[in-house]
Amino acid sequence: MGFNRRTVLGLAAGSIVASVLPAAADTFPERAITLVVPFAAGGSTDLVARLVAANMSKSLGQQVIVENVGGAGGNLGAARVAKADPDGYTILMGTVATHALNPLMLKTKPYDPVTDFAPVSLLVVVPNVLVVNPQLPVNNVKELIDLLKANPDKYSYASSGNGTPLHLSGELFKSMAGVKMEHIPYKGAGPALNDLLGNQVSIMFDNLPSSSAHIKAKSLKGLGVTTKDRAPSFPDMPTVAETVPGYETYTWNALFAPAGTPPEIVASLNKAANTALTNPELITRMNDFSAQIVGSTPEALADHVKAEIAKWEPIVKSTGVTLD
C-alpha cells in the first residue's frame, strides 16, 4: 500500500490526537463547562438543568454554566452541541423533543440524534397527566373512553402545539384506546391550560408539574398519569396504563456530549451527573416536581433514545405532522 503526503500527515495528526486525548481526559475539566439548555429559561428542562449543573460543579471542581439557546423547538441548541468540539466542555440537556420527536418530524434535519451525540446519562423522567375540566361527566380513564366512544368526534383535546410531546401523547391515547377526539393546538401549554380551566376545551395532556396545583385545588380532574408507575406526588391517581395496557409517555431529560468525545471524559461527566442526582436538596426538589430520578449509564441512555424513536415513529407518521 502506498502513502502520499496527505496520508502521512493524516496519520501523524491522528497519532498526535491519540496521544493528547488520554492526557486531556486525565486532567478534565480544566475550565468551565457549558451546559446548553435548548429552551427558554423557566421551563421544566431549565429547572432540572440548573439543579444538576450546580451539583455537578461541586464534584467536578469547575463551574457548569447553564446557557439557554432556545428556538426551533429545541433544534438550535441541540445542533450547536452536535457541532461543538468533542472535548466535554459543551454538553446538552436533551429531551424527548430534541432526540426523538423533532428528528422524526423535521423535513430538514440539522443533526442525527443517534450518530451526532455521545450519550452521558438519562437523568430524570417527568410524567404527563391526562386532565379534564370538572364539568366533563367522567371520573376515570375508563369513563372517558366510554364517553368518547359513545360520542365520536364530539369532544376535543388541547395541546401545547402541533408536534409537541403533549400533542403526540393525545394521538397515542386515541390510537391505543380506539377513540376519536379533535386536536386543538395552542401556542404553548399555558394558553391551553387556561382554556381547559375555562371549559373552552374539555381534555388535555399536560406535564404533571404544570397541572398539579389545579388538581389539588380540584379546578381540574386528574384521571391518570402517563408513566408506567404512579407518581409519588399523587399516589392515589391511577396510571393511564391501568386502563390502556402499554400506554406510556413522559418528558425526560438527559445529558449528551458531541459524538467523538473521549470515553474517559464521558465517564467523568457521567459520574458527576449521577453523583449530582444523589444530592438531598435536589432529590427534594425533584420529588416536588413529580420527577423520577434515574441516573443511567451511557449505554442505557443510547438504548433509551433508540427505543423512544421506535415508539414515536409510527405515531408521528400516522398524524402526518411535519416541521419546517
Coordinates of C-alpha atoms in Angstrom, one line a residue:
M1 CA 0.0 0.0 0.0
G2 CA 1.4 3.4 -1.0
F3 CA 1.4 6.5 1.2
N4 CA 1.1 10.0 -0.2
R5 CA 2.0 13.2 1.7
R6 CA -1.7 13.8 2.8
T7 CA -1.9 10.2 4.1
V8 CA 1.3 10.6 6.1
L9 CA 0.2 13.9 7.5
G10 CA -3.2 12.5 8.4
L11 CA -1.6 9.5 10.2
A12 CA 0.7 11.8 12.0
A13 CA -2.1 14.1 13.1
G14 CA -4.1 11.0 14.3
S15 CA -1.2 9.8 16.4
I16 CA -0.8 13.2 18.0
V17 CA -4.6 13.3 18.8
A18 CA -4.4 9.8 20.2
S19 CA -1.5 10.7 22.5
V20 CA -3.1 14.0 23.7
L21 CA -6.6 12.8 24.4
P22 CA -5.8 10.5 27.3
A23 CA -3.8 13.3 28.9
A24 CA -6.6 15.7 28.4
A25 CA -9.0 13.2 29.9
D26 CA -6.8 12.7 32.9
T27 CA -7.0 16.4 33.8
F28 CA -10.6 17.1 32.7
P29 CA -12.1 19.5 33.4
E30 CA -9.6 22.3 33.4
R31 CA -12.1 25.1 32.8
A32 CA -15.8 25.8 33.0
I33 CA -18.3 23.6 31.1
T34 CA -21.2 25.0 29.2
L35 CA -24.5 23.1 29.6
V36 CA -26.8 24.1 26.7
V37 CA -30.5 24.1 27.5
P38 CA -32.3 24.2 24.1
F39 CA -35.3 26.0 25.5
A40 CA -36.0 29.3 27.2
A41 CA -35.3 29.8 30.9
G42 CA -38.0 29.0 33.4
G43 CA -39.4 25.7 32.0
S44 CA -39.0 22.3 33.4
T45 CA -35.9 21.4 31.4
D46 CA -34.2 24.6 32.5
L47 CA -35.1 23.9 36.2
V48 CA -33.6 20.3 36.0
A49 CA -30.5 21.6 34.2
R50 CA -29.8 24.3 36.8
L51 CA -30.2 21.9 39.7
V52 CA -28.0 19.2 38.1
A53 CA -25.4 21.8 37.0
A54 CA -25.0 23.3 40.4
N55 CA -24.3 19.9 41.9
M56 CA -22.0 18.7 39.1
S57 CA -19.9 21.8 39.7
K58 CA -19.2 20.6 43.2
S59 CA -17.9 17.2 42.2
L60 CA -16.0 18.3 39.1
G61 CA -14.3 21.3 40.7
Q62 CA -15.2 23.6 37.8
Q63 CA -18.3 25.6 37.1
V64 CA -21.0 24.0 34.9
I65 CA -22.7 27.1 33.4
V66 CA -26.2 26.8 32.0
E67 CA -26.8 28.6 28.7
N68 CA -30.3 28.8 27.3
V69 CA -30.2 28.5 23.5
G70 CA -33.9 28.4 22.6
G71 CA -35.6 28.3 19.2
A72 CA -37.0 25.9 16.6
G73 CA -38.4 23.6 19.3
G74 CA -35.0 22.8 20.8
N75 CA -33.2 22.2 17.5
L76 CA -31.0 25.3 17.6
G77 CA -29.4 24.3 20.9
A78 CA -29.1 20.7 20.1
A79 CA -27.5 21.4 16.7
R80 CA -25.0 23.7 18.4
V81 CA -23.8 20.9 20.7
A82 CA -23.8 18.4 17.9
K83 CA -21.3 20.6 16.0
A84 CA -19.2 21.6 19.1
D85 CA -15.7 20.4 19.7
P86 CA -15.9 16.9 21.3
D87 CA -13.9 17.8 24.3
G88 CA -16.5 17.7 27.0
Y89 CA -16.7 21.4 27.5
T90 CA -20.0 21.9 25.7
I91 CA -22.8 19.5 26.6
L92 CA -26.6 19.3 26.1
M93 CA -29.6 18.9 28.2
G94 CA -31.6 16.8 25.7
T95 CA -35.2 15.8 25.8
V96 CA -37.8 13.6 24.0
A97 CA -38.3 16.6 21.7
T98 CA -34.6 17.0 20.7
H99 CA -33.8 13.3 20.5
A100 CA -37.0 11.6 19.2
L101 CA -39.8 13.8 18.1
N102 CA -38.1 16.6 16.2
P103 CA -35.8 14.4 14.2
L104 CA -38.8 12.3 13.1
M105 CA -40.8 15.4 12.0
L106 CA -38.3 17.8 10.6
K107 CA -38.1 18.0 6.8
T108 CA -34.5 19.2 7.0
K109 CA -32.6 17.5 9.8
P110 CA -29.8 19.7 11.4
Y111 CA -28.4 16.7 13.3
D112 CA -28.8 12.9 13.8
P113 CA -30.0 12.2 17.3
V114 CA -28.0 8.9 17.4
T115 CA -24.8 9.4 15.5
D116 CA -24.1 13.1 16.3
F117 CA -24.1 12.7 20.1
A118 CA -22.3 10.7 22.8
P119 CA -24.8 9.7 25.4
V120 CA -23.9 10.6 29.0
S121 CA -26.8 9.8 31.4
L122 CA -30.6 9.7 31.5
L123 CA -31.3 12.0 34.4
V124 CA -35.0 12.3 35.2
V125 CA -38.4 11.3 33.9
V126 CA -41.3 13.7 34.3
P127 CA -44.8 12.3 34.0
N128 CA -47.5 13.8 31.9
V129 CA -51.1 13.6 33.1
L130 CA -54.5 13.3 31.5
V131 CA -56.6 16.1 32.9
V132 CA -60.2 17.2 32.2
N133 CA -62.4 20.1 33.1
P134 CA -64.5 19.2 36.2
Q135 CA -67.7 19.7 34.2
L136 CA -66.9 16.7 32.0
P137 CA -69.0 13.9 33.4
V138 CA -66.2 11.4 33.9
N139 CA -64.1 10.4 36.9
N140 CA -61.6 7.9 35.5
V141 CA -60.0 6.9 32.3
K142 CA -62.5 4.1 31.5
E143 CA -65.4 6.5 31.8
L144 CA -63.6 8.9 29.5
I145 CA -63.1 6.2 26.9
D146 CA -66.7 5.1 27.1
L147 CA -67.8 8.8 26.7
L148 CA -65.6 9.3 23.7
K149 CA -66.8 6.0 22.1
A150 CA -70.4 6.9 22.6
N151 CA -69.9 10.4 21.2
P152 CA -67.3 10.1 18.4
D153 CA -65.9 13.5 17.2
K154 CA -67.9 15.4 19.8
Y155 CA -65.0 16.2 22.1
S156 CA -61.6 17.8 21.6
Y157 CA -58.4 17.9 23.4
A158 CA -55.9 20.7 23.8
S159 CA -52.1 20.6 23.4
S160 CA -49.2 23.0 23.6
G161 CA -48.8 22.9 19.8
N162 CA -48.5 20.7 16.7
G163 CA -45.8 18.1 17.0
T164 CA -45.2 18.6 20.7
P165 CA -44.9 15.7 23.2
L166 CA -48.3 16.7 24.6
H167 CA -49.9 16.6 21.2
L168 CA -48.5 13.2 20.4
S169 CA -49.4 11.9 23.9
G170 CA -53.0 12.6 22.8
E171 CA -52.6 10.9 19.5
L172 CA -51.1 7.8 21.1
F173 CA -54.0 7.7 23.5
K174 CA -56.5 7.9 20.6
S175 CA -54.7 5.1 18.8
M176 CA -54.4 2.8 21.7
A177 CA -57.8 3.4 23.3
G178 CA -59.6 3.4 19.9
V179 CA -61.3 6.7 20.4
K180 CA -61.8 9.9 18.3
M181 CA -61.1 13.5 19.5
E182 CA -60.3 16.6 17.6
H183 CA -56.9 18.1 18.3
I184 CA -56.7 21.8 19.1
P185 CA -53.2 23.1 19.1
Y186 CA -52.3 26.2 21.2
K187 CA -49.2 28.3 21.2
G188 CA -47.8 26.8 24.4
A189 CA -49.1 24.8 27.3
G190 CA -50.1 27.9 29.3
P191 CA -52.8 29.1 26.9
A192 CA -54.1 25.6 26.5
L193 CA -54.3 25.1 30.3
N194 CA -56.2 28.4 30.6
D195 CA -58.8 27.3 28.2
L196 CA -59.1 24.0 29.9
L197 CA -59.7 25.7 33.2
G198 CA -62.3 28.0 31.5
N199 CA -64.0 24.9 29.9
Q200 CA -63.3 26.2 26.4
V201 CA -61.9 22.7 25.8
S202 CA -62.6 19.6 27.9
I203 CA -59.5 17.4 27.8
M204 CA -55.7 17.9 27.8
F205 CA -52.5 16.0 28.3
D206 CA -50.2 18.2 30.3
N207 CA -46.9 18.0 32.2
L208 CA -47.8 16.9 35.7
P209 CA -45.9 19.7 37.4
S210 CA -47.9 22.3 35.5
S211 CA -51.3 20.8 36.4
S212 CA -50.6 19.5 39.9
A213 CA -51.8 22.7 41.8
H214 CA -55.0 22.7 39.8
I215 CA -55.6 19.0 40.5
K216 CA -55.0 19.6 44.2
A217 CA -57.4 22.6 44.1
K218 CA -60.0 20.5 42.3
S219 CA -60.2 23.0 39.5
L220 CA -59.1 20.1 37.2
K221 CA -59.7 16.4 37.4
G222 CA -56.6 14.3 37.1
L223 CA -57.7 11.0 35.5
G224 CA -54.3 9.3 35.1
V225 CA -50.6 9.8 34.9
T226 CA -48.9 8.7 31.8
T227 CA -45.8 6.9 33.2
K228 CA -45.6 3.1 33.8
D229 CA -45.8 3.7 37.6
R230 CA -47.9 6.0 39.7
A231 CA -46.4 9.4 40.5
P232 CA -45.1 9.6 44.1
S233 CA -46.7 13.1 44.5
F234 CA -50.1 11.6 43.5
P235 CA -50.1 8.0 44.8
D236 CA -53.9 7.7 44.6
M237 CA -54.1 8.7 40.9
P238 CA -54.0 5.7 38.6
T239 CA -51.8 5.4 35.6
V240 CA -53.4 5.5 32.2
A241 CA -51.8 2.1 31.5
E242 CA -54.0 0.5 34.2
T243 CA -56.9 1.0 31.8
V244 CA -55.0 1.1 28.5
P245 CA -52.2 -1.5 28.9
G246 CA -48.9 -0.5 27.4
Y247 CA -49.7 3.2 27.3
E248 CA -46.7 5.3 28.4
T249 CA -45.5 8.8 27.6
Y250 CA -43.4 11.2 29.6
T251 CA -40.9 14.0 29.3
W252 CA -37.3 13.1 30.0
N253 CA -34.1 15.0 30.5
A254 CA -30.7 13.5 29.6
L255 CA -27.1 14.7 29.2
F256 CA -25.4 14.4 25.8
A257 CA -21.9 15.4 24.6
P258 CA -20.9 15.7 21.0
A259 CA -20.0 12.5 19.1
G260 CA -16.3 11.7 19.4
T261 CA -16.0 12.9 22.9
P262 CA -13.3 10.6 24.5
P263 CA -14.8 7.8 26.6
E264 CA -12.8 8.9 29.7
I265 CA -14.4 12.3 29.5
V266 CA -17.9 10.8 29.0
A267 CA -17.2 8.7 32.1
S268 CA -16.2 11.7 34.1
L269 CA -19.4 13.6 33.1
N270 CA -21.5 10.5 33.8
K271 CA -20.0 10.1 37.3
A272 CA -20.5 13.8 38.1
A273 CA -24.1 13.8 36.8
N274 CA -25.1 10.7 38.6
T275 CA -23.5 11.9 41.8
A276 CA -25.4 15.2 41.5
L277 CA -28.7 13.2 41.5
T278 CA -27.9 11.9 45.0
N279 CA -27.9 15.4 46.5
P280 CA -30.7 15.6 49.2
E281 CA -31.8 19.1 48.1
L282 CA -32.0 18.0 44.5
I283 CA -34.0 14.9 45.5
T284 CA -36.5 17.0 47.4
R285 CA -36.9 19.4 44.5
M286 CA -37.4 16.6 42.1
N287 CA -40.0 15.0 44.3
D288 CA -41.8 18.3 44.5
F289 CA -41.5 18.5 40.7
S290 CA -43.0 15.0 40.4
A291 CA -39.9 13.9 38.6
Q292 CA -38.5 10.3 38.8
I293 CA -34.7 10.3 39.2
V294 CA -32.9 7.8 37.0
G295 CA -29.2 8.3 36.6
S296 CA -28.1 5.8 33.9
T297 CA -25.0 4.5 32.1
P298 CA -24.2 6.0 28.7
E299 CA -25.1 2.7 27.1
A300 CA -28.5 2.7 28.8
L301 CA -29.2 6.2 27.5
A302 CA -28.2 5.1 24.0
D303 CA -30.7 2.3 24.2
H304 CA -33.4 4.6 25.6
V305 CA -33.0 7.1 22.7
K306 CA -33.4 4.3 20.1
A307 CA -36.4 2.9 21.9
E308 CA -38.1 6.3 22.1
I309 CA -37.5 6.9 18.3
A310 CA -39.0 3.4 17.6
K311 CA -42.0 4.1 19.9
W312 CA -42.8 7.5 18.4
E313 CA -42.1 6.9 14.7
P314 CA -45.5 5.2 13.9
I315 CA -47.4 7.9 15.8
V316 CA -45.6 10.7 14.0
K317 CA -46.3 9.0 10.7
S318 CA -50.0 8.5 11.5
T319 CA -50.5 12.1 12.4
G320 CA -48.7 13.4 9.3
V321 CA -47.1 16.2 11.3
T322 CA -44.0 17.7 9.8
L323 CA -41.9 20.7 10.8
D324 CA -40.0 23.0 8.5

